[in-house]
Coordinates of C-alpha atoms in Angstrom, one line a residue:
M176 CA 0.1 0.2 0.1
R177 CA 3.0 2.6 0.9
L178 CA 4.6 1.5 -2.4
I179 CA 1.4 2.4 -4.2
I180 CA 1.2 6.0 -2.1
F181 CA 4.6 6.7 -3.1
A182 CA 4.6 5.6 -6.8
F183 CA 1.5 7.9 -7.1
G184 CA 3.0 10.7 -5.2
Y185 CA 5.8 10.6 -7.7
V186 CA 3.6 10.5 -10.3
V187 CA 1.8 14.1 -9.2
L188 CA 5.2 15.6 -8.3
A189 CA 6.5 14.6 -11.9
S190 CA 3.3 15.7 -13.5
S191 CA 3.9 19.1 -11.4
L192 CA 7.1 20.1 -12.5
L193 CA 6.5 18.9 -16.2
A194 CA 3.8 21.2 -15.7
Q195 CA 6.6 24.3 -15.2
T196 CA 9.1 23.3 -17.9
E197 CA 10.3 26.3 -19.7
Q198 CA 9.1 26.2 -23.0
A199 CA 11.6 26.8 -25.7
F200 CA 10.9 29.4 -28.5
T201 CA 12.5 30.7 -31.7
L202 CA 11.5 34.1 -33.0
K203 CA 9.7 31.8 -36.1
Q204 CA 8.1 29.4 -33.2
A205 CA 7.0 32.5 -31.2
Q206 CA 5.1 33.8 -34.5
E207 CA 3.8 30.4 -35.3
Y208 CA 2.5 29.7 -32.0
A209 CA 1.0 33.0 -32.0
L210 CA -1.2 32.5 -34.9
K211 CA -2.8 29.8 -33.4
N212 CA -3.3 30.9 -30.1
N213 CA -3.1 35.1 -30.3
Y214 CA -6.6 36.8 -29.3
E215 CA -6.6 39.2 -31.8
R216 CA -6.1 36.1 -34.8
I217 CA -8.7 33.6 -33.0
S218 CA -11.2 36.6 -33.2
A219 CA -10.5 37.6 -36.9
E220 CA -10.9 33.8 -37.6
K221 CA -14.4 33.7 -36.3
D222 CA -15.0 37.2 -38.5
V223 CA -14.4 34.3 -41.2
L224 CA -16.3 31.5 -40.1
I225 CA -19.2 34.1 -39.7
A226 CA -18.7 35.5 -43.1
K227 CA -18.8 32.0 -44.7
K228 CA -22.4 31.2 -42.6
K229 CA -23.2 34.9 -44.1
V230 CA -22.9 33.5 -47.4
M231 CA -24.9 30.3 -46.5
E232 CA -27.6 32.1 -45.2
T233 CA -27.9 34.6 -48.2
T234 CA -27.7 31.7 -50.3
G235 CA -30.7 29.9 -48.7
I236 CA -33.1 32.8 -49.8
G237 CA -32.8 31.7 -53.5
L238 CA -33.6 28.3 -52.2
P239 CA -36.4 26.0 -52.4
K240 CA -38.3 26.4 -49.1
V241 CA -40.3 23.7 -47.7
D242 CA -42.6 24.4 -44.1
F243 CA -45.4 22.2 -42.7
E244 CA -48.1 23.5 -40.2
A245 CA -50.2 21.0 -38.3
N246 CA -53.7 23.0 -36.4
F247 CA -55.8 21.2 -33.6
Q248 CA -59.0 22.9 -32.5
N249 CA -61.5 21.8 -29.6
F250 CA -64.9 24.0 -29.4
L251 CA -65.6 23.5 -26.1
D252 CA -68.6 26.0 -27.1
L253 CA -69.2 26.0 -30.8
P254 CA -69.5 29.9 -32.1
V255 CA -73.4 30.9 -32.5
S256 CA -74.2 32.8 -35.1
L257 CA -77.4 34.6 -35.6
V258 CA -79.9 34.3 -39.0
P259 CA -83.0 35.6 -40.0
A260 CA -85.5 33.7 -38.7
S261 CA -87.4 33.7 -42.5
A262 CA -85.0 31.8 -43.9
F263 CA -86.3 29.0 -41.9
D264 CA -89.8 30.1 -41.9
P265 CA -91.4 32.7 -44.2
N266 CA -94.1 33.5 -41.4
A267 CA -91.7 34.2 -39.1
P268 CA -91.5 38.1 -37.9
K269 CA -88.5 40.1 -39.9
D270 CA -87.0 41.3 -36.6
K271 CA -86.5 37.8 -35.4
F272 CA -83.2 35.6 -35.7
A273 CA -82.6 32.0 -35.3
E274 CA -79.3 30.7 -33.3
L275 CA -77.0 28.4 -35.2
K276 CA -74.2 26.5 -34.4
I277 CA -71.7 26.0 -37.2
G278 CA -69.2 23.8 -37.3
T279 CA -68.1 20.6 -35.5
D280 CA -66.6 20.3 -32.0
Y281 CA -63.6 19.1 -33.7
N282 CA -61.1 20.3 -36.5
T283 CA -57.9 19.5 -37.7
T284 CA -55.8 20.5 -40.2
A285 CA -52.3 19.4 -41.8
K286 CA -50.4 22.0 -44.2
I287 CA -47.4 21.8 -46.2
T288 CA -46.2 24.9 -48.5
A289 CA -43.5 25.2 -50.8
T290 CA -42.0 28.6 -52.4
Q291 CA -39.3 29.2 -54.8
L292 CA -37.5 32.8 -55.7
L293 CA -37.7 32.8 -59.4
F294 CA -36.4 36.3 -60.1
D295 CA -35.1 38.8 -57.7
G296 CA -32.1 41.5 -58.6
S297 CA -31.7 42.2 -55.0
Y298 CA -31.0 38.6 -54.0
I299 CA -28.7 38.6 -57.0
V300 CA -26.3 41.1 -55.9
G301 CA -27.0 40.3 -52.2
L302 CA -25.2 37.5 -52.9
Q303 CA -22.6 38.6 -54.7
A304 CA -22.1 41.0 -51.9
S305 CA -21.9 38.8 -49.1
R306 CA -19.0 36.3 -50.8
T307 CA -17.0 39.8 -51.1
Y308 CA -17.5 40.5 -47.7
K309 CA -16.0 36.8 -47.2
S310 CA -13.4 37.9 -49.1
F311 CA -13.2 41.2 -46.8
A312 CA -13.1 38.8 -43.4
E313 CA -10.6 37.0 -45.3
K314 CA -8.0 40.0 -45.8
S315 CA -8.8 40.9 -42.6
L316 CA -7.5 37.8 -41.5
E317 CA -4.1 38.3 -43.3
K318 CA -3.7 41.5 -42.1
T319 CA -4.0 40.3 -38.6
E320 CA -1.9 37.7 -39.0
I321 CA 1.0 40.2 -40.3
M322 CA 0.1 42.5 -37.7
V323 CA 0.5 39.9 -34.8
R324 CA 3.7 38.6 -36.7
E325 CA 5.4 41.8 -36.3
E326 CA 3.7 42.6 -32.7
V327 CA 5.4 39.3 -31.6
A328 CA 8.8 40.2 -33.6
Q329 CA 8.7 43.3 -31.4
A330 CA 7.7 41.7 -28.0
Y331 CA 11.0 39.0 -28.7
Y332 CA 13.2 41.9 -29.8
L333 CA 12.4 44.0 -26.5
S334 CA 12.8 41.1 -24.3
L335 CA 16.4 39.9 -26.1
V336 CA 17.4 43.3 -25.7
A337 CA 16.1 43.7 -22.2
D338 CA 18.5 40.3 -21.2
E339 CA 20.9 42.2 -23.3
N340 CA 21.0 45.4 -21.2
L341 CA 20.7 43.1 -18.1
T342 CA 24.1 41.3 -18.8
I343 CA 26.0 44.5 -19.8
L344 CA 24.6 46.2 -16.1
K345 CA 25.7 43.0 -14.4
K346 CA 29.1 43.2 -15.9
I347 CA 29.5 47.0 -15.5
A348 CA 28.3 46.2 -11.3
E349 CA 30.4 43.5 -11.0
S350 CA 33.5 44.9 -12.0
T351 CA 32.8 48.3 -10.2
T352 CA 32.1 46.8 -7.0
K353 CA 35.2 44.4 -7.1
L354 CA 37.0 48.0 -7.8
L355 CA 35.1 49.3 -4.4
E356 CA 36.0 46.8 -2.3
E357 CA 39.1 46.8 -3.6
T358 CA 39.2 51.0 -2.9
T359 CA 38.0 50.2 0.5
R360 CA 41.0 48.0 1.6
I361 CA 43.3 50.1 0.5
Y362 CA 41.1 52.9 2.3
Q363 CA 41.2 51.0 5.5
E364 CA 45.3 50.8 5.1
G365 CA 45.5 54.5 4.9
F366 CA 46.3 54.9 1.1
V367 CA 43.3 56.5 -0.1
E368 CA 40.8 59.4 1.1
E369 CA 37.5 58.6 2.3
Q370 CA 35.6 60.5 -0.5
S371 CA 37.4 57.8 -2.9
V372 CA 35.1 55.1 -1.4
D373 CA 32.0 57.3 -1.0
Q374 CA 32.3 58.4 -4.6
L375 CA 32.2 54.5 -5.6
Q376 CA 29.9 53.5 -3.4
L377 CA 27.6 55.7 -5.1
T378 CA 28.8 54.6 -8.3
V379 CA 27.7 51.5 -7.1
N380 CA 24.2 52.5 -5.8
N381 CA 23.4 54.1 -9.1
I382 CA 24.4 51.1 -11.0
N383 CA 22.7 48.8 -8.7
N384 CA 19.2 51.0 -8.9
S385 CA 19.9 50.5 -13.4
L386 CA 20.0 46.9 -12.4
S387 CA 16.8 46.4 -10.4
E388 CA 15.0 48.4 -13.3
A389 CA 16.5 46.4 -15.8
E390 CA 15.3 43.3 -13.8
R391 CA 11.6 44.8 -14.1
Q392 CA 11.6 45.7 -17.9
K393 CA 12.9 42.1 -18.6
A394 CA 10.0 40.4 -16.6
I395 CA 7.7 43.2 -18.1
A396 CA 8.9 42.2 -21.5
L397 CA 8.5 38.8 -21.3
N398 CA 4.7 39.0 -19.9
F399 CA 4.1 41.3 -23.0
L400 CA 5.9 38.7 -25.2
K401 CA 3.7 36.1 -23.6
F402 CA 0.9 38.0 -23.9
Q403 CA 1.2 39.0 -27.8
M404 CA 1.5 34.8 -28.2
G405 CA -1.5 34.0 -26.4
L406 CA 0.6 32.2 -23.9
E407 CA -0.6 32.0 -20.1
L408 CA 1.8 34.6 -18.1
S409 CA 2.5 32.4 -15.7
S410 CA 4.2 29.8 -18.0
P411 CA 7.7 30.0 -17.8
I412 CA 9.8 30.2 -21.3
V413 CA 13.3 30.9 -23.2
L414 CA 14.0 32.8 -26.3
T415 CA 16.7 30.4 -28.0
D416 CA 17.6 33.3 -30.7
K417 CA 20.4 35.3 -30.0
I418 CA 20.7 38.9 -30.3
E419 CA 24.1 38.7 -33.0
M420 CA 21.9 35.9 -35.0
L421 CA 18.8 38.2 -35.7
L422 CA 20.9 41.2 -36.4
T423 CA 22.7 38.8 -39.5
E424 CA 18.9 39.1 -40.8
V425 CA 18.7 42.9 -40.8
S426 CA 20.4 44.5 -43.2
A427 CA 19.8 48.5 -44.9
E428 CA 20.0 47.1 -48.0
D429 CA 17.2 44.5 -47.5
A430 CA 14.6 47.2 -47.0
F431 CA 15.3 48.3 -50.9
A432 CA 16.2 44.6 -52.4
K433 CA 12.4 44.7 -53.7
E434 CA 10.3 46.5 -55.9
F435 CA 7.3 47.7 -53.6
K436 CA 4.1 47.4 -55.2
V437 CA 0.9 49.1 -53.4
E438 CA -1.3 46.3 -55.0
N439 CA 0.6 44.2 -52.6
S440 CA -0.2 45.7 -49.8
I441 CA -2.7 44.1 -47.6
E442 CA -4.3 47.4 -46.5
H443 CA -4.7 48.2 -50.2
Q444 CA -6.6 45.2 -51.0
I445 CA -8.4 45.5 -48.0
I446 CA -9.5 49.1 -49.1
K447 CA -10.3 47.8 -52.7
V448 CA -13.1 45.1 -51.0
N449 CA -14.3 47.7 -49.6
E450 CA -14.7 49.9 -52.6
D451 CA -16.2 47.0 -54.3
L452 CA -18.4 46.4 -51.8
M453 CA -20.0 50.2 -52.2
K454 CA -20.2 49.4 -55.8
L455 CA -22.2 46.3 -55.3
N456 CA -24.7 48.2 -52.9
L457 CA -25.2 50.8 -55.4
R458 CA -26.2 48.0 -58.0
K459 CA -28.7 46.8 -55.3
E460 CA -30.3 49.8 -54.9
R461 CA -30.9 50.2 -58.7
F462 CA -32.1 46.6 -58.7
A463 CA -34.9 48.1 -56.0
F464 CA -36.9 49.7 -59.2
A465 CA -37.0 45.7 -60.8
P466 CA -39.9 43.7 -60.3
S467 CA -39.5 39.8 -58.1
L468 CA -41.3 37.1 -58.9
A469 CA -41.9 34.0 -56.9
A470 CA -43.8 30.2 -57.0
F471 CA -45.3 28.9 -54.4
F472 CA -47.4 25.2 -53.9
N473 CA -49.9 24.5 -50.6
H474 CA -51.3 21.0 -50.0
Q475 CA -53.8 20.8 -47.0
Q476 CA -55.9 18.3 -45.6
Q477 CA -58.9 18.6 -42.8
N478 CA -60.7 16.7 -40.9
M479 CA -63.5 17.8 -39.0
S480 CA -66.0 16.1 -37.1
N481 CA -67.8 16.1 -33.3
K482 CA -65.7 13.0 -32.3
F483 CA -62.1 13.1 -31.6
E484 CA -60.8 10.9 -34.8
V485 CA -57.4 12.2 -35.7
F486 CA -55.3 9.0 -35.4
S487 CA -58.7 6.7 -35.8
G488 CA -59.3 7.3 -39.5
G489 CA -62.4 9.7 -40.1
T490 CA -62.8 11.7 -43.4
W491 CA -60.1 14.1 -44.8
Y492 CA -60.9 17.0 -46.8
P493 CA -57.9 17.8 -49.4
S494 CA -57.3 21.3 -51.0
T495 CA -54.5 21.5 -53.4
L496 CA -52.8 24.9 -55.0
W497 CA -50.0 26.4 -57.2
G498 CA -49.2 30.0 -58.1
L499 CA -46.9 32.5 -59.2
S500 CA -46.4 36.1 -57.1
L501 CA -45.3 39.0 -58.8
K502 CA -44.0 42.2 -56.8
L503 CA -43.8 45.3 -59.0
P504 CA -42.2 48.6 -57.6
I505 CA -44.3 51.8 -58.8
I506 CA -44.2 54.8 -56.4
S507 CA -42.1 55.0 -53.3
G508 CA -42.6 58.7 -52.8
G509 CA -39.1 59.1 -53.7
M510 CA -37.5 56.6 -51.1
R511 CA -35.7 54.5 -53.8
L512 CA -34.6 57.4 -55.7
A513 CA -32.9 59.2 -52.4
K514 CA -31.4 55.6 -51.3
M515 CA -29.8 54.5 -54.9
G516 CA -28.5 58.3 -54.8
Q517 CA -26.9 58.1 -51.3
A518 CA -25.5 54.7 -52.3
K519 CA -24.2 56.6 -55.6
L520 CA -21.8 58.9 -53.1
D521 CA -21.2 56.2 -51.0
Y522 CA -19.1 54.3 -53.6
E523 CA -17.9 57.8 -55.1
K524 CA -16.8 58.1 -51.2
A525 CA -14.8 54.6 -51.3
V526 CA -13.2 55.2 -54.7
N527 CA -11.5 58.6 -53.4
T528 CA -10.8 56.8 -50.1
T529 CA -8.8 54.5 -52.2
K530 CA -6.9 56.9 -54.2
Q531 CA -5.7 58.3 -50.4
V532 CA -4.8 55.3 -48.7
E533 CA -2.6 54.1 -51.9
Q534 CA -0.7 57.3 -51.2
S535 CA -0.8 57.3 -47.9
I536 CA 0.7 53.6 -48.0
T537 CA 3.3 54.9 -50.4
L538 CA 4.3 57.8 -48.0
K539 CA 4.8 55.0 -44.8
V540 CA 6.7 52.8 -46.6
Q541 CA 8.8 55.7 -47.7
Q542 CA 9.2 56.7 -44.1
A543 CA 9.6 53.6 -42.8
K544 CA 12.5 53.0 -45.1
S545 CA 14.1 56.2 -44.4
N546 CA 13.8 55.4 -40.3
Y547 CA 15.0 52.0 -41.2
T548 CA 18.3 53.4 -42.8
S549 CA 18.8 56.0 -40.2
A550 CA 18.3 53.1 -37.5
Y551 CA 20.7 50.5 -39.0
S552 CA 23.2 54.1 -39.2
I553 CA 23.1 54.7 -35.7
Y554 CA 23.1 51.9 -34.5
N555 CA 26.4 50.7 -36.0
N556 CA 27.5 54.2 -34.6
Q557 CA 26.3 53.6 -31.2
K558 CA 28.1 50.0 -31.4
D559 CA 31.5 51.6 -31.7
G560 CA 30.8 54.3 -29.3
L561 CA 30.3 51.1 -26.9
R562 CA 33.5 49.4 -27.7
I563 CA 35.3 52.8 -27.1
A564 CA 33.6 53.7 -24.2
E565 CA 34.5 50.4 -22.8
K566 CA 37.9 50.8 -23.8
I567 CA 38.2 54.1 -22.1
N568 CA 36.7 52.8 -18.9
N569 CA 38.7 49.9 -18.6
N570 CA 41.6 52.3 -18.6
S571 CA 40.3 54.8 -16.6
V572 CA 40.5 51.7 -14.1
K573 CA 43.8 50.8 -14.8
K574 CA 44.7 54.6 -14.1
Y575 CA 42.9 54.4 -11.0
T576 CA 44.2 51.8 -9.2
E577 CA 48.0 53.1 -10.3
G578 CA 47.0 56.3 -8.6
L579 CA 47.4 58.2 -12.0
I580 CA 43.9 59.5 -11.4
S581 CA 41.3 60.2 -9.2
S582 CA 38.2 58.8 -8.1
M583 CA 35.9 62.0 -9.6
E584 CA 37.5 61.3 -12.7
L585 CA 37.1 57.4 -12.7
T586 CA 33.6 58.1 -11.6
Q587 CA 33.1 60.5 -14.8
S588 CA 34.7 57.5 -17.2
Q589 CA 32.1 55.1 -15.9
T590 CA 29.1 57.5 -16.0
Q591 CA 30.4 58.0 -19.8
Y592 CA 30.2 54.3 -20.3
L593 CA 26.6 53.9 -18.9
E594 CA 25.3 56.8 -20.8
T595 CA 27.1 55.1 -24.3
E596 CA 25.4 52.0 -23.2
A597 CA 21.7 53.3 -22.6
K598 CA 22.3 55.3 -26.2
Y599 CA 23.6 51.7 -27.5
I600 CA 20.5 49.8 -26.2
K601 CA 18.1 52.1 -27.5
S602 CA 19.7 52.1 -30.9
L603 CA 19.6 48.4 -30.8
L604 CA 15.9 48.5 -30.1
D605 CA 15.5 50.9 -33.0
L606 CA 16.9 49.1 -35.1
F607 CA 14.6 46.2 -34.4
N608 CA 11.7 48.1 -34.4
S609 CA 12.4 49.8 -37.4
T610 CA 12.6 46.4 -39.1
S611 CA 9.0 45.5 -38.1
E612 CA 7.3 49.1 -39.0
L613 CA 8.8 48.6 -42.5
K614 CA 7.2 45.4 -42.6
K615 CA 3.8 46.8 -41.5
A616 CA 4.0 49.3 -43.9
L617 CA 4.7 47.2 -46.7
G618 CA 2.0 45.1 -45.8
T619 CA 2.9 41.8 -47.2
K620 CA 3.9 38.1 -45.3
E621 CA 7.4 38.0 -46.8

């Protein structure tokens, strides 16, 4: 029994540990995961499914419809009708009426009705519009997927840069703390002034504050990435792509490698579909002046009796008919003309919006390319600047330990190093973000 309990406990513990196992993601894996689990992407996919159901609903309007209806009535008191008594007795006074109960105690009716739309211009256009709307939903889903990919990329970059910032600060903190310990030892031996120790302690405190803030920023960045991916915030993850590897995929020439065509942009494709919808709406209003034609068929069986005999035979009286129904609009008080005028203006407005969006997309791409090129140049300069600042700081530390410079001069060197490091981190993040912003502006999956 103890062995069983032990085994059960081991399984529970193993399951618990397994549940907390870190999931490893490259950037591409994170993007693929988000395309299945991101909240906005899931909603956009639902919109596509809704649009498909809308097409089915609209198609059904023009298909045959069959309805069955059954009614059962039991008159506890038959209705009384008054008729002139002279109808039965010629000698009866004219103002005298006879009371008649007309009908039977039990009435049962079963009816089947079939209808078929033969022609309706609005239906034809409505069917086209529903299919176009489905295309609109599909394009919107594609746009959402593009946005999700780039938002995940930006969050991934932010997490890596936050980690890089933390790594550099830890390195600076470690070397500065060692220097403080060495200076404190020398001070205790009476070789340096207390001010040198205080100056270094102040620097260490500032670095530790930056380190704590960097830790918080890293945690926030990682949670933001999880949110964009559609992961539970409590799920532990590890990022396997390194900054150096991702930087090899970032080249200023890439922004200009392919010829940009505005019609390839998903934003342009969506606005064109919207223009098509407005055009179809105009056609629908024009068809409002056209007639509609439908056919119908009706068959009815009725049982009437003073006894309940629905399930025991009885006499059923049939009634069957078919026909056509023509509806021709004639006068609407100018309402149809007004609606057609509105639809025409809406279409013209959509055409104008398409032209505006085309110019806007072109402008966004130009601006994004410019920002991308600028960010790439700034990053290279800041990367070189960080190398120089680190070299200067190392030389200053060496000179300080040799007694060639004061603690104030060392602090200035370290402050310059920290400021340069912050600028480098910002330039790195700006470079990655400008890459994503350019891809968003291009509006393509590539």
